[in-house]
C-alpha positions as a printed Julia matrix, in Angstrom:
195×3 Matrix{Float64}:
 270.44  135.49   97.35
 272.5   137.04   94.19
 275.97  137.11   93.19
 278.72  138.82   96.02
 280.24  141.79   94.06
 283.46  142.45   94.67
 286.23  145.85   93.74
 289.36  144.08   94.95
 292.73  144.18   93.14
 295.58  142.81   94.94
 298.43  144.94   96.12
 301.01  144.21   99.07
 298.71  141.13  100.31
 296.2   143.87  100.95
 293.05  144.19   98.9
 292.87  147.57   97.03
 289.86  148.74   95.05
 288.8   148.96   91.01
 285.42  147.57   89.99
 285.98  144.13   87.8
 282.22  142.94   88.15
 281.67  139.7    89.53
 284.18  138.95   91.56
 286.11  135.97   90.47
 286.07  132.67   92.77
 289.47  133.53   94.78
 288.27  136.84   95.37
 284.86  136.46   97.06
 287.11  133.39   98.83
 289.26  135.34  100.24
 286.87  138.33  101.32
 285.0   136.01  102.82
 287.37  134.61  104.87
 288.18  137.97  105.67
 284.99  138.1   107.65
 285.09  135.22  109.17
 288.27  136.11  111.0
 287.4   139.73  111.94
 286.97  142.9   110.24
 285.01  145.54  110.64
 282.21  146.56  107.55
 281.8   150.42  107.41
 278.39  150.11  105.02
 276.53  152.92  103.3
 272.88  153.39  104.32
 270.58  151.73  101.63
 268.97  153.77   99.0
 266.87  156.65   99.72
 264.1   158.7    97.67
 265.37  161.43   95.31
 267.68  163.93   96.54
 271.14  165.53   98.04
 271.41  166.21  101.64
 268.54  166.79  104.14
 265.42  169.07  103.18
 265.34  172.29  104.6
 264.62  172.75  107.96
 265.3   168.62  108.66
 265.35  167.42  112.53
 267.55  164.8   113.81
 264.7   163.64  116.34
 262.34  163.68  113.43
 262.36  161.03  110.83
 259.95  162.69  108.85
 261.83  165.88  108.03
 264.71  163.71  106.78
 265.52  161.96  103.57
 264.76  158.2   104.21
 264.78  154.79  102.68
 263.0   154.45   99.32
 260.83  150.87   99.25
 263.89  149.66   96.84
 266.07  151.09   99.86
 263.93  148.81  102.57
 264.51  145.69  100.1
 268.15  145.87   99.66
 268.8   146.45  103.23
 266.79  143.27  103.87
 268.84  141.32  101.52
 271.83  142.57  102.9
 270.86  140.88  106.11
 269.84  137.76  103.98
 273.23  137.37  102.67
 274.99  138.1   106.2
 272.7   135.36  107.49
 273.48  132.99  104.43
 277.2   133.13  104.49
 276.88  132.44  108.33
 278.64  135.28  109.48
 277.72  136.22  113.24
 277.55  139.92  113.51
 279.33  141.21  117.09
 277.9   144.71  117.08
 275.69  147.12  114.8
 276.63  150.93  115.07
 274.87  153.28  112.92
 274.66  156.94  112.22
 271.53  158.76  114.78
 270.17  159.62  111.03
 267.18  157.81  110.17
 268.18  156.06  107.24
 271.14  154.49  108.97
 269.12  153.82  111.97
 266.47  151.92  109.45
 269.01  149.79  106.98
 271.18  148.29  110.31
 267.63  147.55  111.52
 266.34  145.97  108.66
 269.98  144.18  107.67
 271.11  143.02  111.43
 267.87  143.48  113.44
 269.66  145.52  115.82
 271.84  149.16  116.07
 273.5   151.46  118.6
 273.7   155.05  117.4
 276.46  156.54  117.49
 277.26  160.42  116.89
 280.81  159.39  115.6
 279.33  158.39  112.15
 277.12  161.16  112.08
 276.57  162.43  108.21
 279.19  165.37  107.7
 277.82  166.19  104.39
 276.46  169.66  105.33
 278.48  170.13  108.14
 282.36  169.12  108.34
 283.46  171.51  111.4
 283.59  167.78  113.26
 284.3   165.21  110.86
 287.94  165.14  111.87
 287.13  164.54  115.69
 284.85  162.17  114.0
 287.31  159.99  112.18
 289.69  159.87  114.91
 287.08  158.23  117.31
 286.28  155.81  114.73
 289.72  154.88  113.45
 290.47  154.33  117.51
 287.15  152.2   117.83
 288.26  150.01  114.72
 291.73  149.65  116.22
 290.3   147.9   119.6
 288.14  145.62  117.3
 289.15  142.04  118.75
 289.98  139.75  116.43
 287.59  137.48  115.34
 284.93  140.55  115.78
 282.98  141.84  113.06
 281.55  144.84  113.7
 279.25  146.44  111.43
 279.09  150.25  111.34
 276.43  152.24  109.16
 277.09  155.63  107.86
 276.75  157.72  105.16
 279.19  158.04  101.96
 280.67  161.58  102.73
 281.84  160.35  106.49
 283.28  156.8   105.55
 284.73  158.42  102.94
 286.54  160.32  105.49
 287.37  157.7   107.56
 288.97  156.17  104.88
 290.81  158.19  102.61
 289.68  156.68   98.78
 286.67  154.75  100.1
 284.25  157.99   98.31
 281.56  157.26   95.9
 280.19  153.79   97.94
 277.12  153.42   95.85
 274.14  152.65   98.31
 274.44  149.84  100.17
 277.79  149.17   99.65
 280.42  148.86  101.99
 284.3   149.05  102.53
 285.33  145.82  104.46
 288.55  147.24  106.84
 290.81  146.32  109.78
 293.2   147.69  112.41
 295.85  149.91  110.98
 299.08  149.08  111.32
 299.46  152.24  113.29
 297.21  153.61  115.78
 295.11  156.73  114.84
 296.26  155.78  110.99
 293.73  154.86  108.02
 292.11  151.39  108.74
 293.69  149.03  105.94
 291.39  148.25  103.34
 290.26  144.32  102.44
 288.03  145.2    99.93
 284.47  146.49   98.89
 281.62  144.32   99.14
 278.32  145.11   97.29
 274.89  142.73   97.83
 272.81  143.26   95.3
């Protein structure tokens, strides 16, 4: 299955993030356990083929005109569903992004998705992304616990959703929960990253 990565340093019993490598034993413990009791994964659609953005002209409705998986994409996303299934941990609900490679790496990790426009890509377009966050901060905050909810997206959105989650390499995720607050920044528990 590979090695769980982990970016976790601990700060204020919360995890915070700076890459160390493999994570050490307490770490992927404790992230783990994390999981098990509820949190909500906001993961970064696999890798796609060479490029920024969407070609010119792209359709939402049209998968074709789009930037999708590469075949090295389609295998990580499938052993991101591997690991899920290894480490036992029962999925409640798989949102994704109406983009196409969203749609395809929650289908190939989890089997399943709903779309939903809230973690639409706001990389070309941010006139939204603020009505965006909101309804996905509010969404995280009604996450029961003991729910873990995975949500695919792209980097540019989560990264707005949660202020110093940018630069999620493919496939990687930022493992959150409830803020504190309601409408505030989800508190982060760490990165994960299946290789």
């Amino acid at each position: 299955m590979g090695r769980l990565f982990l970016r976790c340093v601990f700060a204020a019993a919360v995890f915070l993030c700076a890459r160390t490598g493999f994570a050490q034993a307490g770490d992927e413990a404790a992230l783990l356990r994390e999981l098990r009791n509820g949190a909500v994964v906001l993961m970064r659609h696999a890798q796609t083929v060479p490029g920024v953005g969407d070609p010119p002209g792209w359709k939402l409705e049209r998968c074709e005109t789009q930037r999708n998986l590469a075949p090295v994409g389609i295998e990580h996303a499938k052993r991101i569903g591997q690991w899920f299934k290894a480490q036992q941990l029962r999925v409640s609900a798989v949102r994704s992004s109406p983009w196409c490679r969203t749609r395809d790496t929650a289908m190939l990790a989890f089997g399943r998705h709903d779309d939903w426009p809230a973690l639409s890509n706001i990389f070309e377009d941010r006139s939204g992304a603020d009505a965006q966050a909101a309804a996905v901060k509010r969404y995280i905050d009604g996450v029961k616990p003991g729910e873990l909810v995975v949500l695919v997206s792209h980097g540019s959105t989560i990264g707005h959703i949660v202020p110093g989650a940018g630069g999620l390499a493919s496939g990687e995720s930022v493992v959150v929960r409830r803020a504190a607050q309601a409408g505030a920044a989800p508190i982060v528990l760490g990165r994960l990253t299946i290789p």
